[in-house]
Coordinates of C-alpha atoms in Angstrom, one line a residue:
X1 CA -2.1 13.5 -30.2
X2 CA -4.3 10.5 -29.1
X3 CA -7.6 10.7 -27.0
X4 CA -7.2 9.1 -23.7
X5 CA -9.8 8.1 -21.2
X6 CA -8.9 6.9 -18.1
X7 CA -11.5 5.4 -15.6
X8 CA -11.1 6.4 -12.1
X9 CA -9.1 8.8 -10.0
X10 CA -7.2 6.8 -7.7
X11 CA -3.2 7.6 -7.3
X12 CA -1.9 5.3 -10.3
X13 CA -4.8 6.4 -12.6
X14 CA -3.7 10.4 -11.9
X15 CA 0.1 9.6 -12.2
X16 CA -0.6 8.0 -15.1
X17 CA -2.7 10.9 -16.5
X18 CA -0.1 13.7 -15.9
X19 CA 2.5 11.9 -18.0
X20 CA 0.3 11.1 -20.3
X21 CA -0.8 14.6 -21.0
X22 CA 2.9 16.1 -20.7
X23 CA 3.6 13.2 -23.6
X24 CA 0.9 15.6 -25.7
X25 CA -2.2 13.7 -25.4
X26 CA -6.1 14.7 -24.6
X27 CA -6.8 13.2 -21.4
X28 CA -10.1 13.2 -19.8
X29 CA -10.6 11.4 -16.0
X30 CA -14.1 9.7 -15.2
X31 CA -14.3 9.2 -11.3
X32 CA -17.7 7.8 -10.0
X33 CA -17.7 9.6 -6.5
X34 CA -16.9 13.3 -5.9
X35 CA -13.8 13.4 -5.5
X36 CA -10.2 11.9 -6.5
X37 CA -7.6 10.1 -4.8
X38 CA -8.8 6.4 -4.7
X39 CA -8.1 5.0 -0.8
X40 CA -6.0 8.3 -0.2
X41 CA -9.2 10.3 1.6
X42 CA -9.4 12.7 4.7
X43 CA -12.1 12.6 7.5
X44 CA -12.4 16.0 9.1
X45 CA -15.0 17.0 12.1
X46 CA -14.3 19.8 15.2
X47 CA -11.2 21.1 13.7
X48 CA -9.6 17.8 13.2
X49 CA -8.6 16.2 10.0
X50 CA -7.6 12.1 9.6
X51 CA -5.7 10.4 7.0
X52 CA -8.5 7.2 6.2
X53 CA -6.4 6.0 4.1
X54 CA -2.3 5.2 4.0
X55 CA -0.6 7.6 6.5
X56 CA 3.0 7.3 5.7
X57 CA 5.0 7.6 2.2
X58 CA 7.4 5.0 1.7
X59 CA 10.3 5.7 -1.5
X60 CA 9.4 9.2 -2.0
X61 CA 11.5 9.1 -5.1
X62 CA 9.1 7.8 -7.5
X63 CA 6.2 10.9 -6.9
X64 CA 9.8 13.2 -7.4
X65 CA 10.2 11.8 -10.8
X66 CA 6.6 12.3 -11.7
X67 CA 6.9 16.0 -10.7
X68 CA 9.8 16.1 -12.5
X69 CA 8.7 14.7 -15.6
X70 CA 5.6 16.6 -15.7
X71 CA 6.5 19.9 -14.7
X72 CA 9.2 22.5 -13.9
X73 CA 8.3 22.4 -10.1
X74 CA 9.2 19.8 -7.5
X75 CA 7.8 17.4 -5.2
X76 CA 9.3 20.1 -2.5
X77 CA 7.2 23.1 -3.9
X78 CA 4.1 21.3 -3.9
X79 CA 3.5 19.4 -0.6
X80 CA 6.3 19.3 2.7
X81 CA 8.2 16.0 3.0
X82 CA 9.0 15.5 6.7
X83 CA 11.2 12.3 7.6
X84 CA 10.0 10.6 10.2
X85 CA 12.0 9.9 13.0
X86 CA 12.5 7.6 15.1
X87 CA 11.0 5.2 12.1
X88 CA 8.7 3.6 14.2
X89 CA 8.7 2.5 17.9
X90 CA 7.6 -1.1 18.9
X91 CA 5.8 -2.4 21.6
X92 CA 6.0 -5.9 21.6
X93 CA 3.8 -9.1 23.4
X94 CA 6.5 -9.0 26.5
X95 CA 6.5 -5.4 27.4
X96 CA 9.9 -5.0 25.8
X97 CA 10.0 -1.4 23.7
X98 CA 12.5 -0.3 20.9
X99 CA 12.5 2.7 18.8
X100 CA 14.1 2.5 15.3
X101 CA 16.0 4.8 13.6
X102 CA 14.8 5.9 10.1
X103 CA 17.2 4.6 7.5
X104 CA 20.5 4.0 9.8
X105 CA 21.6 0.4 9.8
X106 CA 24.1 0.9 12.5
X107 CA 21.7 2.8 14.5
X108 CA 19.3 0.2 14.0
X109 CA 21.5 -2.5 15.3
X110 CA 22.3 -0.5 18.1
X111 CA 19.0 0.4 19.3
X112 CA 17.9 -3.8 18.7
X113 CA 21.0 -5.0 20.4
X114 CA 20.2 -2.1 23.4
X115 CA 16.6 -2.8 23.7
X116 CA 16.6 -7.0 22.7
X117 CA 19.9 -8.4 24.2
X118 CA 23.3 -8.8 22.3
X119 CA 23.3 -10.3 18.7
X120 CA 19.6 -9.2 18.6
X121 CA 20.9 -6.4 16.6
X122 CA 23.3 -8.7 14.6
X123 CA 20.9 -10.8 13.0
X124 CA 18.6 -8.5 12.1
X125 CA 21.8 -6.6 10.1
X126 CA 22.5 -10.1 8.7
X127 CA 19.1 -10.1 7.4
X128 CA 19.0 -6.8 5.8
X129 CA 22.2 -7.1 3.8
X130 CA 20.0 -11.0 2.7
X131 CA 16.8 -8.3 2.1
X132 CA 18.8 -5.9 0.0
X133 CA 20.3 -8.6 -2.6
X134 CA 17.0 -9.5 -2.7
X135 CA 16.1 -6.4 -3.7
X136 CA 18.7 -6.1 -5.6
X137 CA 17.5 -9.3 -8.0
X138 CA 13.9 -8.3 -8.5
X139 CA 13.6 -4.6 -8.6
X140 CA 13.9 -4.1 -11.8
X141 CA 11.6 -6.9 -13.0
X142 CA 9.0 -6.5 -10.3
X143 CA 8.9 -2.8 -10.2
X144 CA 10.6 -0.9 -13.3
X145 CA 9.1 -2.6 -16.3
X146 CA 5.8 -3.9 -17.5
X147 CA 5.1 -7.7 -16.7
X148 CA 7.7 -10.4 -18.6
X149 CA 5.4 -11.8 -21.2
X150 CA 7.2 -14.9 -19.8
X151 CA 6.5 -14.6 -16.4
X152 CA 6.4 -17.7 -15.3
X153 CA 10.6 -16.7 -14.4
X154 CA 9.5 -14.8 -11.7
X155 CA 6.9 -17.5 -10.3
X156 CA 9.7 -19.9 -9.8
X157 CA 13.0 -19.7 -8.0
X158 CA 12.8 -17.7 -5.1
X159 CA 15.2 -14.8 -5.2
X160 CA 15.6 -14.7 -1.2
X161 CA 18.9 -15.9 -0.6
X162 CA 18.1 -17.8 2.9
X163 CA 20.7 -19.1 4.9
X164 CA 21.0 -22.9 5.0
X165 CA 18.9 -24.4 8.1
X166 CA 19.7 -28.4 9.7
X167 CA 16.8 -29.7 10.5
X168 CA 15.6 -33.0 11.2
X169 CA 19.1 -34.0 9.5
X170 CA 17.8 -32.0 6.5
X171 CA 19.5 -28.8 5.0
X172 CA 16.6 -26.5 4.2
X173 CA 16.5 -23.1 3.2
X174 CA 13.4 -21.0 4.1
X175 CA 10.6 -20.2 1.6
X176 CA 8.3 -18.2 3.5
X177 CA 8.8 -15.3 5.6
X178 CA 7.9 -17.1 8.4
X179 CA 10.5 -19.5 7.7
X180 CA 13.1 -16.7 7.3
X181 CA 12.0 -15.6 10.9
X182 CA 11.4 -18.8 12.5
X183 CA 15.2 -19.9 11.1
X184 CA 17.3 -16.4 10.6
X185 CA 16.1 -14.2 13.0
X186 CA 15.0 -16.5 16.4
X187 CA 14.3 -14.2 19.0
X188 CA 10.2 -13.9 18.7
X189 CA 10.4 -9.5 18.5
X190 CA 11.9 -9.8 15.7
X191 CA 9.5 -12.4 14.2
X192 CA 7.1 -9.7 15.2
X193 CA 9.2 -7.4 13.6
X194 CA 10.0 -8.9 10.0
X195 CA 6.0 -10.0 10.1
X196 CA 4.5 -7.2 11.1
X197 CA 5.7 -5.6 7.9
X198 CA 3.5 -8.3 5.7
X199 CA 0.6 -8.0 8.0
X200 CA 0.5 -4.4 7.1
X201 CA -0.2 -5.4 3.2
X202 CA -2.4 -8.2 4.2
X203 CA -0.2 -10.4 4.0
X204 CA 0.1 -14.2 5.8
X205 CA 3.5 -14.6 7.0
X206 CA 3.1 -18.6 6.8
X207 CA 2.5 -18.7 3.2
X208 CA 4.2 -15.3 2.0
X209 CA 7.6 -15.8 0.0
X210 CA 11.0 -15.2 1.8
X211 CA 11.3 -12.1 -1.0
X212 CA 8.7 -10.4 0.8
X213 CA 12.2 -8.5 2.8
X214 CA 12.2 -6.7 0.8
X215 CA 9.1 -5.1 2.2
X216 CA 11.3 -3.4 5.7
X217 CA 14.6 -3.3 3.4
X218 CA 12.5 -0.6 1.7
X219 CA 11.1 1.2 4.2
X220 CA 14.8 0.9 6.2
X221 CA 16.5 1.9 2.6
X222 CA 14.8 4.9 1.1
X223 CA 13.2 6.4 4.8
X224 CA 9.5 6.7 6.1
X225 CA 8.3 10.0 5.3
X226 CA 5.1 11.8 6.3
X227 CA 3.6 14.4 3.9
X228 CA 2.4 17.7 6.1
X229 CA -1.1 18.3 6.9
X230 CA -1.5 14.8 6.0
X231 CA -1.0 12.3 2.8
X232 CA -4.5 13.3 1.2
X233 CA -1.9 16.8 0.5
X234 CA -0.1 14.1 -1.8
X235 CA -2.7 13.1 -3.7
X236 CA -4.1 17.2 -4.0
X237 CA -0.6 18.1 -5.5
X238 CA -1.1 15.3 -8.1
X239 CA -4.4 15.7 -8.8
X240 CA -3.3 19.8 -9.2
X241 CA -0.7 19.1 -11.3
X242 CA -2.7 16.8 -13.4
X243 CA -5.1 20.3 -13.8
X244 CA -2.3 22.2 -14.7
X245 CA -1.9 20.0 -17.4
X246 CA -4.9 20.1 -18.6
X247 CA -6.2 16.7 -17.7
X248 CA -9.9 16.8 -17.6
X249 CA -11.8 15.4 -14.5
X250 CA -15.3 14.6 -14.7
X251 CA -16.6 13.9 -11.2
X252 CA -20.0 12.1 -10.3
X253 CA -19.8 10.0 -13.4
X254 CA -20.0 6.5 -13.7
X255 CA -18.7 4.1 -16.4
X256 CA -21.0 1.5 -17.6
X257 CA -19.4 -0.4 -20.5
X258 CA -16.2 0.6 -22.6
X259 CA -16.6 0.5 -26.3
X260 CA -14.5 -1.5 -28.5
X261 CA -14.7 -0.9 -32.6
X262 CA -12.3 -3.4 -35.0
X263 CA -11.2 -5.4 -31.4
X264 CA -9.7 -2.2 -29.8
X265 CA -11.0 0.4 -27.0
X266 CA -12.7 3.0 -28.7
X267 CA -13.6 4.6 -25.3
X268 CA -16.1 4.3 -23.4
X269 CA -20.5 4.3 -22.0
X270 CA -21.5 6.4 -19.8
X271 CA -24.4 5.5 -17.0
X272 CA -26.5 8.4 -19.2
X273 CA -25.8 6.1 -22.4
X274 CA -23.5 8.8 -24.1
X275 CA -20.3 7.8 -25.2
X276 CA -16.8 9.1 -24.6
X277 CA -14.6 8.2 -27.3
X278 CA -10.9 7.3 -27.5
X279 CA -8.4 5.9 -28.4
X280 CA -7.0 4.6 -25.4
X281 CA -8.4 3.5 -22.3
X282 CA -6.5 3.6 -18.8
X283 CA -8.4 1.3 -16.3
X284 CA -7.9 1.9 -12.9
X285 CA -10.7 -0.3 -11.0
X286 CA -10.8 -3.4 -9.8
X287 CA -10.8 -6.3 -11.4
X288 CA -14.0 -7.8 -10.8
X289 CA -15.3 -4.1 -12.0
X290 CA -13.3 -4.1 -15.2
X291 CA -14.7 -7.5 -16.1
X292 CA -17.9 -6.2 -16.1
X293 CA -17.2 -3.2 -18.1
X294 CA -15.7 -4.9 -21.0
X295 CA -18.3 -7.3 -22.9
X296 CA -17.8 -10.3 -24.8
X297 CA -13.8 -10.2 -24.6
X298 CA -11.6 -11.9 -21.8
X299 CA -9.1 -9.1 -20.6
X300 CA -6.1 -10.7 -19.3
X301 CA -3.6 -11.1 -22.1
X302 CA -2.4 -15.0 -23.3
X303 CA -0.5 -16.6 -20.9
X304 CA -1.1 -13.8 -17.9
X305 CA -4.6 -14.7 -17.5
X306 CA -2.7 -18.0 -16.1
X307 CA -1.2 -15.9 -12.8
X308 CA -2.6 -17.4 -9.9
X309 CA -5.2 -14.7 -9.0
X310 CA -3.1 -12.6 -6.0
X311 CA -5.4 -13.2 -2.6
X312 CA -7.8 -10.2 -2.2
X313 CA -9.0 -11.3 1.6
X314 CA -7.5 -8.4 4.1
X315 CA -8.2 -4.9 4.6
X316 CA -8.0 -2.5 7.4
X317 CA -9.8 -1.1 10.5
X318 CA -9.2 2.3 11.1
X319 CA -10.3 4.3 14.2
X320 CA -9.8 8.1 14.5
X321 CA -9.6 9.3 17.8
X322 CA -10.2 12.8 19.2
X323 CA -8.1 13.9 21.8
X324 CA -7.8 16.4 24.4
X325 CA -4.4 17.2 26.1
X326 CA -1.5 18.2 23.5
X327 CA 1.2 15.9 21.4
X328 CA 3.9 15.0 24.8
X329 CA 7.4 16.7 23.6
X330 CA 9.1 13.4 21.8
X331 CA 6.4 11.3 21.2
X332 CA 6.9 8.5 18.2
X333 CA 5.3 9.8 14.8
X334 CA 4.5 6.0 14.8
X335 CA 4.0 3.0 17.6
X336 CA 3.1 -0.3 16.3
X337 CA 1.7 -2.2 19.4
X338 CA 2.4 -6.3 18.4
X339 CA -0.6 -8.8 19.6
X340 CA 0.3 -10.6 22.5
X341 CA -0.8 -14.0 20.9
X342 CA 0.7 -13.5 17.2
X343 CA -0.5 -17.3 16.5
X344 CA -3.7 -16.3 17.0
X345 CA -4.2 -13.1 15.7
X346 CA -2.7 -14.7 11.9
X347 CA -5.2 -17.7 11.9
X348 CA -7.8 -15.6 12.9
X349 CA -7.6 -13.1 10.2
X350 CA -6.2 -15.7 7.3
X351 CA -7.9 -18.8 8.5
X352 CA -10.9 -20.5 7.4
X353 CA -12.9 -18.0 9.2
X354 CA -11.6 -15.2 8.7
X355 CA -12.3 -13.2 11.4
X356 CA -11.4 -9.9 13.0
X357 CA -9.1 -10.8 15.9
X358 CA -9.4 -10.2 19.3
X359 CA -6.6 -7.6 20.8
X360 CA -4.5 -7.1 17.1
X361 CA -1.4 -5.7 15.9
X362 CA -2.3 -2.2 15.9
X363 CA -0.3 0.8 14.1
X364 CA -0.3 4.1 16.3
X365 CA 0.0 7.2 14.2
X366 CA 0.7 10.3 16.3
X367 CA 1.6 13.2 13.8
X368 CA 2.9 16.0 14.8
X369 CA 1.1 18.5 12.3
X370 CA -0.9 21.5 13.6
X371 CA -2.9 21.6 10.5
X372 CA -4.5 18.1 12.0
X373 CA -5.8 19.8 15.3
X374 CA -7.9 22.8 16.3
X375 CA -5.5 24.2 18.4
X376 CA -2.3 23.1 20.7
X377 CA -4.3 21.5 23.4
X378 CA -5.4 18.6 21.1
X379 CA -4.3 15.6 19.5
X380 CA -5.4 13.6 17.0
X381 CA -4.8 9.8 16.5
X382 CA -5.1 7.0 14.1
X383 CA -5.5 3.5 15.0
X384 CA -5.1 0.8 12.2
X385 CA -5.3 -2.9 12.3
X386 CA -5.8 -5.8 9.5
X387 CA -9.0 -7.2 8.9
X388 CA -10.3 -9.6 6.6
X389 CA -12.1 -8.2 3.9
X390 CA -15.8 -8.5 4.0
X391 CA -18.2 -8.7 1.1
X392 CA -20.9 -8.2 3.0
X393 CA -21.7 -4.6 3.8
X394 CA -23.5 -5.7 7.5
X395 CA -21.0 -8.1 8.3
X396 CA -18.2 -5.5 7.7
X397 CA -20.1 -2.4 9.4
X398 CA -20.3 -5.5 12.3
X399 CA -17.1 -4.7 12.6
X400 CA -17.6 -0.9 14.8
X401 CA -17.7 -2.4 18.2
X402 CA -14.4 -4.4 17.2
X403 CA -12.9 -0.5 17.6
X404 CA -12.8 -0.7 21.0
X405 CA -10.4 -3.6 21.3
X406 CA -7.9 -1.2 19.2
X407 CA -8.2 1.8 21.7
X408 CA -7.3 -1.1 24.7
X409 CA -4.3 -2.3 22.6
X410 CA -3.0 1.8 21.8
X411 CA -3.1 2.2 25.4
X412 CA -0.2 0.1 25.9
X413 CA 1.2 3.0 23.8
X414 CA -0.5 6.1 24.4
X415 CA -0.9 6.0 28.5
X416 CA -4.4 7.6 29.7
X417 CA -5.9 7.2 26.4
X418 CA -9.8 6.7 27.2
X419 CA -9.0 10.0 29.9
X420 CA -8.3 12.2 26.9
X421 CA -11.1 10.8 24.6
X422 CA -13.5 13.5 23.4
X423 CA -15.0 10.7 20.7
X424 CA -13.6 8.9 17.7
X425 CA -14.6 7.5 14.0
X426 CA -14.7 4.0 12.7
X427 CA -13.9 3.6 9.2
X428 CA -14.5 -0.2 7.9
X429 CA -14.0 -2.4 4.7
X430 CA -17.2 -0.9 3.9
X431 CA -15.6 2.2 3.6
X432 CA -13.0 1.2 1.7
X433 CA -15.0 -0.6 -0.4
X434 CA -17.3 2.7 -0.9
X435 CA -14.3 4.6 -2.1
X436 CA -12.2 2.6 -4.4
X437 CA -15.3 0.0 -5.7
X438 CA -13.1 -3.0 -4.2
X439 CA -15.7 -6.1 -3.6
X440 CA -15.0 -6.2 0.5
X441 CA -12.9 -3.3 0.5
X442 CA -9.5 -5.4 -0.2
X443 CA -6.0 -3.8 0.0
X444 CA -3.6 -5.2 -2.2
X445 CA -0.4 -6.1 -1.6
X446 CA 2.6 -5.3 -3.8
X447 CA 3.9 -7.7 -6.3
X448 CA 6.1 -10.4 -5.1
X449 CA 8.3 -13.1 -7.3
X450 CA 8.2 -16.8 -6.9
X451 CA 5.2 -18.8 -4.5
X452 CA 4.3 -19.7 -8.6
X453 CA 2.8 -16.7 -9.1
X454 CA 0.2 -15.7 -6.6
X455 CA 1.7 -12.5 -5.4
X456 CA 2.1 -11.5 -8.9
X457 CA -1.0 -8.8 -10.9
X458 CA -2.2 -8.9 -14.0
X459 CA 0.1 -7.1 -16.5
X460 CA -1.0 -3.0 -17.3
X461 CA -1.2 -4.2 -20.6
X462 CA -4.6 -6.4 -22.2
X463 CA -6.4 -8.8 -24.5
X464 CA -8.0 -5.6 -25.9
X465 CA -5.7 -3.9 -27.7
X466 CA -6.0 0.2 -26.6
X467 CA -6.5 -0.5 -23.0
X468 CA -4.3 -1.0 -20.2
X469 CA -4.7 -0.9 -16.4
X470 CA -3.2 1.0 -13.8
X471 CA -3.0 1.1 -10.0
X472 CA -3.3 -1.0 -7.1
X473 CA -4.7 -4.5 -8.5
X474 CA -2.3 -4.0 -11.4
X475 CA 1.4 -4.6 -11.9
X476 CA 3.3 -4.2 -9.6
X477 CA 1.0 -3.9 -7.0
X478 CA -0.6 -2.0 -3.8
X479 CA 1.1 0.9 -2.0
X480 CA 1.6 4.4 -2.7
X481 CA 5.0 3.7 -4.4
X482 CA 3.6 1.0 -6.5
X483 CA 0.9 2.9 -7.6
X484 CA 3.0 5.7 -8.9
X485 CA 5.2 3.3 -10.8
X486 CA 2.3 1.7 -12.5
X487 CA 1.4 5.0 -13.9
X488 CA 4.6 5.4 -15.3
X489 CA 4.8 1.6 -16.6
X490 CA 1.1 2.7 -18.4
X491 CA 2.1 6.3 -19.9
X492 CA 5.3 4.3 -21.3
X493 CA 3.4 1.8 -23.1
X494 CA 1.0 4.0 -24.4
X495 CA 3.7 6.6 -25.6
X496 CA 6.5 4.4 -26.7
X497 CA 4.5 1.1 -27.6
X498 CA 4.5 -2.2 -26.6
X499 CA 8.8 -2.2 -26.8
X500 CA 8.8 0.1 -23.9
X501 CA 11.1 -1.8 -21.1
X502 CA 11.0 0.7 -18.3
X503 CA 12.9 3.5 -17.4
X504 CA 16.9 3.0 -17.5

């Protein structure tokens, strides 16, 4: 039985704790703010309550196994899955509206080709059977095992198996996701479609890989799920079942250095000067943070210091809005409203400037959960948009009056909006960047094979032997899924050694 400190209480650092403790070890959680959960908070004021952080839970599969392998009680007995349905409804630039059926690929097709024109539908089945070899190729790689030591594999040949394109008397295959819906897909919704899933993770379309399809083959795969009374109920079961394991969580406590003795962890400072020893370390801040705690010794590992750091320049906008006036019967769980000049909206968040744009791509969440609202005569709402991230704490709090343009765009959703307003919260980078220690309150984006390497993260394990890292900014990546799988990717290493391969 080892000791194990782990540094933060974010969702990858907590899976990664409950396994860890089930596997027999001593494990003892240092979080710097009050409270666990990372980016996975809850505003509440007048009887509402606001997801500020993710809203929706994409492959619901991977926080089952953890239940499962940590305890004799389910996912189910802990929190309510709901599947949401219609998946989401889309509004795009022309007026044109679709809603989407969660995980049917006929009844997707049949609701594009209804809604978009014959063939619409078609191409955008052509795409997901492209999407799911895709998937197929670099799931187990990108998502099931710790890093390749040779990674460079997965920097190279993209895995997206593009259908060949004549132009300019050239055969060319598409690279980027662009490319795929520039070339594939044609009809500009369903660019906006395929993009909009990449702009949700922050992601540039023009210089994204072609594997990034995988993004909507997994939300159209494996469902889009909403956890009731809100995903912060998520992270409460794991941070309960990490108690009833007897993890330890110190709260209020901040990490200043972690010790190393003979070139290993050996635990770590604490901002009062005493010392926590171990003999493992679970890491589950930033980078830029984890540099700092560890002295004298580079932490990347040999050659995976050499990934093309992944780009860490979007977050999100979030407005909560206060409504009076009831849910309407039938109303979409989830709108996403598409600019209505796309071009503009992607070089003015990943250009030069990088600046919040004017009238964006804004995700409509409309739950319908009567834990969220005081009574049946009010609704609440969430308005998200991408941003770039801003280190500077005035420059990103700058960014309140931008809320305003989101409520204009939701009301090409949610008629008579500003009628029903009783008042609403802006939460910025800033915020983000409060919670989870992230330098501009960044979002990362889940790992991603070939562009040589950029959308790839530093492998869980380090340079120092005894400490690994867990979570967003760590293979494979941001989003709730990835985050769970990085604490299982962690607890296997540490248990089994530096053979373990991943799950079979």
């Amino acid at each position: 039985m080892a000791r194990i400190a782990v540094i933060g209480a974010g969702m990858g650092a907590m899976a990664a704790a409950a396994r860890l403790a089930v596997a027999g070890h001593r494990v003892a959680v240092y979080e710097r703010t009050e409270t666990y959960g990372g980016a996975v908070r809850r505003f509440e004021r007048d009887g509402f309550g606001f997801d500020t952080g993710p809203g929706l839970l994409m492959v619901p599969a991977v926080y089952r196994d953890l239940f499962v392998k940590t305890g004799k009680e389910p996912l189910e007995a802990c929190v309510e899955l709901v599947q949401v349905d219609p998946s989401a409804r889309h509004v795009f630039a022309d007026g044109t509206e679709v809603s989407l059926p969660n995980a049917s690929r006929a009844g997707v097709v049949s609701a594009l080709d209804g809604a978009l024109g014959a063939s619409a539908g078609a191409r955008w089945g052509d795409f997901l059977v492209r999407a799911r070899e895709t998937w197929d190729r670099t799931r187990r790689p990108l998502l099931e095992e710790p890093l390749w030591p040779n990674w460079q594999v997965l920097a190279g040949r993209e895995p997206y198996p593009a259908v060949p394109h004549k132009r300019l008397l050239r055969t060319r295959r598409a690279g980027t996701l662009a490319e795929v819906g520039a070339w594939e897909l044609r009809d500009p919704r369903l660019v906006a479609l395929l993009e909009s899933h990449a702009l949700a993770y922050g992601l540039d379309p023009g210089t994204t890989p072609a594997n990034a399809a995988v993004l909507p083959y997994m939300e159209h795969a494996f469902g889009t799920w909403y956890v009731r009374g809100g995903i912060r109920e998520l992270a409460r079961a794991v941070y309960e079942r990490c108690l009833a394991r007897k993890v330890e969580f110190h709260f209020g406590v901040e990490v200043t250095g972690i010790l190393e003795k003979d070139g290993r962890a050996a635990g770590l400072e604490l901002a009062d000067r005493s010392p926590a020893e171990a003999e493992f370390v679970v890491s589950g801040v930033a980078p830029g943070v984890l540099d700092r705690l560890v002295r004298g010794t580079p932490v990347r590992g040999e050659g995976v210091d050499e990934v093309a750091p992944q780009r860490r320049g979007a977050s999100r906008l979030t407005v909560l809005l206060a409504l009076r006036g009831g849910r309407p019967e039938g109303t979409a769980h989830r709108t996403v409203v598409h600019a209505q000049d796309r071009e503009a909206e992607l070089d003015a968040v990943f250009g030069d400037a990088g600046e919040m744009a004017r009238r964006p791509t804004v995700t409509v969440l409309r739950p319908d959960d009567a834990a969220l609202v005081p009574d049946a005569g009010h609704e609440a709402i969430t308005l998200t948009a991408t941003v770039p991230a801003q280190p500077d704490r005035g420059r990103a709090e700058s960014l309140d009056r931008h809320a305003d343009d989101l409520i204009s765009v939701a009301e090409r959703a949610v008629p008579g909006l500003r009628e029903r307003l009783l008042w609403h919260e802006v939460r910025t980078p800033a915020d983000i960047a409060e919670a989870t220690g992230v330098e501009g309150g960044a979002v990362p984006a889940p790992a991603l094979a070939a562009a040589e390497g950029r959308l790839l993260h530093a492998s869980n394990s380090t340079a120092v032997a005894g400490l690994f890292t867990v979570g967003g900014w760590s293979h494979p990546g941001g989003g709730l899924p990835h985050a769970g799988m990085s604490g299982a990717l962690v607890a296997g290493l540490i248990v089994e050694g530096p053979e373990f391969r991943g799950s079979q």
